Amino acid sequence: MAEQEQEPTVPAGARGGHRRRRRALVAASWTVAAALLLGAAGLGFVYFTLDGNIAGVDIDARLGSDRPEDMPHGSVDILVLGSDSRAGENDEYGDDDGSARSDTAMIVHVNEAHDRATIISVPRDTLVSRPACRKADGTRVPAAEEVMFNEAYQAGGPACAVKTVEAITDIRMDHYLEVDFAGFKELVDTLGGVRITLREPVRDADSHLDLTAGPHNLDGEQSLALVRTRHAIGNGSDLGRIQLQHAFLRALLGKVDDIGLFGDPAMLYDLADTATSAVTTDTGLDSAADLLGLAKLLEDIESGRIDMITMPVRYDPKDANRVLPLPGRTDQVWNALRADRPVPESATEGGAGADSDADVVRPSTGERG
């Protein structure tokens, strides 16, 4: 019997039920990265005209040889960042001081068979040891202890963010993908909005978000406010916001499936044009042809074979606004990825992220996503 489709229900963030649809991993990579890769899957007839939209960063040249060994199996690891730069069209979200932070960070691991994936969200408030790195102009950024994870991007840009993730995980990142605020909004608007259902009102004066409980079709501005809000849900931590982002990803996947992009060439081109203009990638992905190749690699992964988790953390006893990695639990996560195995459930039990799951996430179909 075919599954009955239902809108994702979010209490200020919740995960919708499984939808056995193709290309699910593409959506799970994060909202904008999802739309980009889903669009890229159908770009064969126009991708040469879109190459000029994509900004590329030569991560390999900046990091040199002092990196973890690439895994011998055929798995793929991608760092996906959402940037909170205030430059250009993003200046409406604050003054441009010439810097930016990685407002959202996810590590996407695709297994060797390319039929299963694990998405690990890294809380921006996690205190980490940041290794020394170099900015785009060659300026050296010194190492630092007990600094917030998202400051790595602010200190040295994409290369420093990748180097920090590799230092934390001892896993080489094969690719890098970054999305900005303005591009995110435009992509959601190009799709005609995204449907969600809230289990309770969500109001956040900082992001100007004011939503009643019940169903909504969010436009780009509302969607951006929702995935960025933290004070309007739970205890105001980044952990609750991560659960909102996971819920929104599943809602986005449902929207893309519903509108049937591949039957609407005009919308497909608009989406691809917007998406390729919204991202910065490593030089291994900085053409539409490269993105098409990645999309083809991911397209057969079904939603039921995606594990979406938060990096195991605990609250810092010295500062409740910061979190610390749980050594034994994070070791289980990174060891599983290095061995190309699913992350064991025991790795995420009992941490602050697990508490956030229990308080915030409610599946809409009686089935945990």
Coordinates of C-alpha atoms in Angstrom, one line a residue:
M1 CA 0.0 0.0 0.0
A2 CA 1.3 3.4 -0.8
E3 CA 2.2 5.7 2.1
Q4 CA -0.1 8.6 2.7
E5 CA 1.7 11.9 2.4
Q6 CA 1.5 14.3 5.4
E7 CA 3.0 17.7 6.0
P8 CA 5.9 17.7 8.4
T9 CA 4.7 18.8 11.9
V10 CA 7.1 21.0 13.9
P11 CA 6.8 22.0 17.6
A12 CA 9.2 24.8 16.8
G13 CA 11.1 22.1 14.9
A14 CA 10.3 18.5 14.2
R15 CA 11.0 15.8 11.7
G16 CA 8.4 14.6 9.2
G17 CA 7.9 10.9 8.5
H18 CA 9.9 8.9 6.1
R19 CA 9.2 9.5 2.4
R20 CA 10.7 6.9 0.2
R21 CA 11.8 9.2 -2.5
R22 CA 15.0 9.4 -4.5
R23 CA 17.6 12.1 -4.0
A24 CA 16.8 12.4 -0.3
L25 CA 20.4 12.9 0.8
V26 CA 20.6 15.9 -1.5
A27 CA 17.9 17.6 0.6
A28 CA 19.4 16.5 3.9
S29 CA 22.7 18.3 3.2
W30 CA 20.9 21.5 4.3
T31 CA 18.2 23.6 2.9
V32 CA 20.0 25.5 0.1
A33 CA 22.5 22.8 -0.6
A34 CA 19.6 20.5 -1.1
A35 CA 17.9 22.7 -3.7
L36 CA 21.2 23.2 -5.5
L37 CA 22.0 19.6 -5.9
L38 CA 18.4 18.6 -6.8
G39 CA 18.5 21.3 -9.4
A40 CA 21.9 20.1 -10.6
A41 CA 20.6 16.7 -11.3
G42 CA 18.6 18.0 -14.3
L43 CA 21.1 20.5 -15.7
G44 CA 22.5 18.6 -18.6
F45 CA 21.0 20.9 -21.2
V46 CA 22.1 24.2 -19.6
Y47 CA 25.0 23.6 -17.3
F48 CA 27.6 25.3 -19.4
T49 CA 25.7 28.6 -19.2
L50 CA 25.6 28.3 -15.4
D51 CA 29.3 27.7 -14.7
G52 CA 30.0 31.4 -14.3
N53 CA 27.6 31.6 -11.4
I54 CA 29.6 29.4 -9.1
A55 CA 32.4 30.7 -6.8
G56 CA 35.2 28.2 -6.2
V57 CA 37.8 28.1 -3.4
D58 CA 41.0 26.0 -3.8
I59 CA 40.9 24.4 -0.4
D60 CA 43.6 21.8 -1.2
A61 CA 46.1 24.5 -2.1
R62 CA 45.5 26.4 1.1
L63 CA 45.7 23.4 3.4
G64 CA 48.7 21.6 1.7
S65 CA 49.6 18.1 2.7
D66 CA 49.1 18.4 6.5
R67 CA 45.7 16.7 6.4
P68 CA 44.2 13.4 7.3
E69 CA 44.7 10.6 4.8
D70 CA 41.8 10.1 2.5
M71 CA 39.8 7.0 3.3
P72 CA 40.8 4.0 1.0
H73 CA 37.1 3.1 0.4
G74 CA 35.0 5.1 -2.0
S75 CA 33.0 7.0 0.6
V76 CA 32.6 10.8 0.3
D77 CA 32.7 13.4 3.0
I78 CA 31.4 17.0 2.5
L79 CA 31.5 20.0 4.8
V80 CA 28.3 22.1 4.3
L81 CA 28.3 25.5 5.9
G82 CA 25.6 28.3 6.1
S83 CA 27.4 31.6 6.2
D84 CA 26.2 34.6 8.2
S85 CA 28.2 37.1 6.3
R86 CA 26.6 40.6 6.3
A87 CA 28.2 41.6 3.0
G88 CA 26.2 42.6 -0.1
E89 CA 22.6 41.6 0.0
N90 CA 23.0 40.2 3.5
D91 CA 23.5 43.6 5.0
E92 CA 19.9 43.7 6.2
Y93 CA 20.8 41.1 8.8
G94 CA 23.4 43.3 10.5
D95 CA 26.3 45.6 9.8
D96 CA 29.1 44.3 7.5
D97 CA 32.3 44.3 9.6
G98 CA 34.2 42.4 6.9
S99 CA 33.9 39.0 8.7
A100 CA 31.5 36.1 8.7
R101 CA 30.8 33.0 10.8
S102 CA 29.6 29.5 9.9
D103 CA 26.0 29.9 11.3
T104 CA 25.2 26.3 10.3
A105 CA 27.6 23.4 9.8
M106 CA 26.9 19.8 8.7
I107 CA 29.3 17.0 7.8
V108 CA 27.7 14.8 5.1
H109 CA 29.2 11.2 4.9
V110 CA 28.1 9.1 1.9
N111 CA 29.1 5.5 2.2
E112 CA 31.1 3.5 -0.3
A113 CA 28.1 1.9 -1.9
H114 CA 26.5 5.3 -2.2
D115 CA 23.2 3.9 -0.9
R116 CA 23.4 5.3 2.7
A117 CA 24.4 8.6 4.3
T118 CA 25.0 10.1 7.7
I119 CA 24.5 13.8 8.4
I120 CA 26.2 15.2 11.5
S121 CA 25.3 18.7 12.6
V122 CA 28.1 20.5 14.5
P123 CA 26.7 23.1 17.0
R124 CA 28.2 26.5 16.4
D125 CA 28.7 27.1 20.1
T126 CA 31.0 24.0 20.6
L127 CA 34.3 24.9 22.2
V128 CA 37.1 23.4 20.2
S129 CA 40.9 23.6 19.7
R130 CA 41.4 25.5 16.4
P131 CA 44.5 24.6 14.5
A132 CA 46.7 27.2 12.8
C133 CA 45.6 28.0 9.2
R134 CA 46.0 30.5 6.5
K135 CA 43.6 33.1 5.0
A136 CA 43.1 33.5 1.2
D137 CA 45.8 36.2 1.2
G138 CA 48.4 33.8 2.8
T139 CA 48.2 35.5 6.2
R140 CA 48.8 33.0 9.0
V141 CA 46.0 32.6 11.6
P142 CA 47.5 31.2 14.9
A143 CA 46.1 28.2 16.7
A144 CA 43.7 28.9 19.6
E145 CA 42.2 26.8 22.5
E146 CA 38.7 26.7 23.7
V147 CA 37.2 28.9 21.0
M148 CA 33.7 28.5 19.5
F149 CA 33.6 26.3 16.4
N150 CA 32.0 28.9 14.2
E151 CA 34.9 31.3 14.8
A152 CA 37.1 29.2 12.6
Y153 CA 35.4 30.5 9.5
Q154 CA 35.5 34.0 10.9
A155 CA 39.2 33.8 11.6
G156 CA 40.4 32.2 8.3
G157 CA 37.5 31.6 5.9
P158 CA 36.6 28.2 4.3
A159 CA 40.1 26.7 4.6
C160 CA 40.3 27.3 8.3
A161 CA 36.8 25.9 8.8
V162 CA 37.8 22.7 6.8
K163 CA 41.0 22.4 8.8
T164 CA 39.2 22.7 12.1
V165 CA 36.7 20.0 11.1
E166 CA 39.5 17.7 10.0
A167 CA 41.3 18.3 13.3
I168 CA 38.2 17.5 15.3
T169 CA 37.2 14.4 13.3
D170 CA 40.5 13.1 11.8
I171 CA 38.5 12.7 8.5
R172 CA 39.6 14.4 5.3
M173 CA 36.8 16.5 3.7
D174 CA 36.5 15.6 0.0
H175 CA 34.4 18.7 -0.7
Y176 CA 33.2 22.0 0.7
L177 CA 29.9 23.8 0.0
E178 CA 28.8 27.1 1.5
V179 CA 25.5 28.9 1.2
D180 CA 24.6 32.5 2.1
F181 CA 21.5 34.2 3.5
A182 CA 20.3 35.9 0.3
G183 CA 20.7 32.8 -1.8
F184 CA 18.8 30.8 0.7
K185 CA 15.8 33.1 0.6
E186 CA 15.8 33.3 -3.2
L187 CA 15.8 29.5 -3.5
V188 CA 12.8 29.0 -1.2
D189 CA 10.9 31.7 -3.1
T190 CA 11.8 30.1 -6.4
L191 CA 10.2 26.9 -5.1
G192 CA 7.1 28.8 -4.1
G193 CA 7.7 28.4 -0.4
V194 CA 7.9 25.4 1.9
R195 CA 5.0 23.9 3.8
I196 CA 5.4 23.1 7.5
T197 CA 3.0 22.6 10.5
L198 CA 3.9 24.1 13.9
R199 CA 2.8 22.3 17.0
E200 CA 3.0 25.6 18.9
P201 CA 3.5 29.3 18.1
V202 CA 7.0 30.5 17.3
R203 CA 7.8 34.2 18.0
D204 CA 11.2 35.7 17.8
A205 CA 11.6 39.5 18.0
D206 CA 15.2 39.3 16.9
S207 CA 14.4 37.6 13.6
H208 CA 10.9 39.2 13.3
L209 CA 9.4 35.7 13.2
D210 CA 5.8 35.5 14.3
L211 CA 4.0 32.3 13.4
T212 CA 0.9 30.8 15.0
A213 CA 0.5 27.1 15.7
G214 CA -0.8 25.2 12.6
P215 CA 0.1 24.9 8.9
H216 CA 2.1 27.5 7.1
N217 CA 3.6 28.0 3.6
L218 CA 6.8 29.8 4.5
D219 CA 8.4 32.2 2.0
G220 CA 12.1 32.7 1.8
E221 CA 12.3 35.4 4.5
Q222 CA 10.2 33.4 6.9
S223 CA 12.1 30.2 6.2
L224 CA 15.4 31.9 6.9
A225 CA 14.1 33.3 10.1
L226 CA 12.8 29.8 11.1
V227 CA 16.1 28.0 10.5
R228 CA 18.1 30.7 12.2
T229 CA 15.9 31.3 15.3
R230 CA 17.1 30.0 18.6
H231 CA 15.5 32.2 21.3
A232 CA 12.0 31.2 20.3
I233 CA 12.3 27.5 21.0
G234 CA 13.3 25.3 23.9
N235 CA 16.0 26.7 26.1
G236 CA 17.3 29.1 23.5
S237 CA 20.4 27.0 22.6
D238 CA 21.8 26.1 19.2
L239 CA 20.8 22.5 19.8
G240 CA 17.1 23.3 19.4
R241 CA 17.8 25.3 16.3
I242 CA 19.6 22.3 14.8
Q243 CA 16.4 20.3 15.2
L244 CA 14.4 23.0 13.4
Q245 CA 16.9 22.8 10.5
H246 CA 16.5 19.0 10.3
A247 CA 12.7 19.4 10.2
F248 CA 12.9 22.1 7.6
L249 CA 15.1 19.9 5.4
R250 CA 12.5 17.1 5.3
A251 CA 9.8 19.6 4.5
L252 CA 11.9 21.0 1.6
L253 CA 12.3 17.5 0.2
G254 CA 8.6 17.0 0.2
K255 CA 8.1 20.3 -1.6
V256 CA 10.6 19.5 -4.3
D257 CA 9.0 16.1 -4.9
D258 CA 5.5 17.6 -5.0
I259 CA 6.2 20.3 -7.6
G260 CA 7.8 17.9 -10.0
L261 CA 10.8 20.0 -11.2
F262 CA 11.7 17.6 -14.0
G263 CA 8.3 18.3 -15.6
D264 CA 8.8 22.0 -15.5
P265 CA 12.0 23.1 -17.4
A266 CA 11.5 26.8 -16.7
M267 CA 11.3 26.3 -13.0
L268 CA 14.2 23.9 -13.1
Y269 CA 16.4 26.5 -14.9
D270 CA 15.3 29.2 -12.5
L271 CA 16.2 27.1 -9.5
A272 CA 19.5 26.0 -11.0
D273 CA 20.4 29.6 -11.9
T274 CA 19.5 30.8 -8.3
A275 CA 21.2 27.9 -6.6
T276 CA 24.5 28.2 -8.6
S277 CA 24.6 31.9 -7.8
A278 CA 24.1 31.2 -4.1
V279 CA 27.0 28.9 -3.3
T280 CA 30.7 28.8 -2.9
T281 CA 32.3 25.4 -3.4
D282 CA 35.8 23.9 -3.4
T283 CA 37.4 23.7 -6.9
G284 CA 36.3 20.1 -7.2
L285 CA 32.7 21.3 -7.4
D286 CA 32.9 24.7 -9.0
S287 CA 31.2 23.8 -12.3
A288 CA 27.7 22.7 -13.0
A289 CA 29.1 19.6 -14.6
D290 CA 30.9 18.7 -11.3
L291 CA 27.7 19.4 -9.4
L292 CA 25.8 17.2 -11.8
G293 CA 28.3 14.4 -11.1
L294 CA 27.8 14.7 -7.4
A295 CA 24.0 14.8 -7.8
K296 CA 24.1 11.6 -9.8
L297 CA 26.2 10.0 -7.1
L298 CA 23.6 10.9 -4.5
E299 CA 20.4 10.4 -6.3
D300 CA 19.6 6.8 -5.4
I301 CA 19.8 7.3 -1.6
E302 CA 16.3 7.0 0.0
S303 CA 15.2 9.0 3.0
G304 CA 15.0 5.9 5.1
R305 CA 18.7 5.4 4.7
I306 CA 19.8 8.8 6.0
D307 CA 20.9 9.1 9.6
M308 CA 20.7 12.7 10.8
I309 CA 22.2 13.4 14.1
T310 CA 23.8 16.2 16.2
M311 CA 27.4 15.8 17.3
P312 CA 27.4 14.5 20.9
V313 CA 28.0 17.4 23.3
R314 CA 27.4 18.4 26.9
Y315 CA 26.8 21.9 28.3
D316 CA 30.0 23.6 29.5
P317 CA 29.7 23.8 33.3
K318 CA 31.5 27.2 33.2
D319 CA 29.2 28.7 30.6
A320 CA 25.7 27.4 29.9
N321 CA 25.8 29.2 26.5
R322 CA 28.6 26.9 25.3
V323 CA 28.8 23.1 24.7
L324 CA 31.8 20.7 24.9
P325 CA 32.3 17.5 22.8
L326 CA 31.6 14.3 24.7
P327 CA 34.9 12.5 24.1
G328 CA 33.8 8.9 24.2
R329 CA 30.6 9.6 22.2
T330 CA 32.2 11.7 19.5
D331 CA 34.9 9.1 19.1
Q332 CA 32.2 6.6 18.3
V333 CA 30.8 8.9 15.7
W334 CA 34.1 9.7 13.9
N335 CA 35.3 6.1 14.2
A336 CA 32.1 4.9 12.5
L337 CA 32.6 7.4 9.6
R338 CA 36.2 6.4 9.2
A339 CA 35.2 2.8 9.1
D340 CA 32.3 3.6 6.7
R341 CA 29.7 2.2 9.1
P342 CA 26.5 3.6 10.5
V343 CA 26.9 5.6 13.7
P344 CA 25.8 3.4 16.7
E345 CA 22.7 4.7 18.6
S346 CA 24.7 4.6 21.8
A347 CA 26.9 7.5 20.5
T348 CA 24.0 10.0 20.8
E349 CA 22.3 8.8 24.0
G350 CA 22.5 11.0 27.0
G351 CA 24.1 14.1 25.5
A352 CA 22.7 17.6 25.3
G353 CA 21.7 17.0 21.7
A354 CA 19.6 14.0 22.8
D355 CA 17.9 16.1 25.4
S356 CA 17.0 18.6 22.7
D357 CA 15.6 15.9 20.5
A358 CA 13.3 14.8 23.3
D359 CA 12.1 18.3 24.1
V360 CA 11.7 19.7 20.6
V361 CA 11.3 17.0 17.9
R362 CA 7.9 15.3 17.4
P363 CA 7.3 13.2 14.3
S364 CA 4.1 14.0 12.5
T365 CA 3.3 10.4 11.5
G366 CA 4.0 8.5 14.6
E367 CA 7.3 7.4 13.0
R368 CA 10.7 8.8 13.9
G369 CA 12.4 10.3 10.9

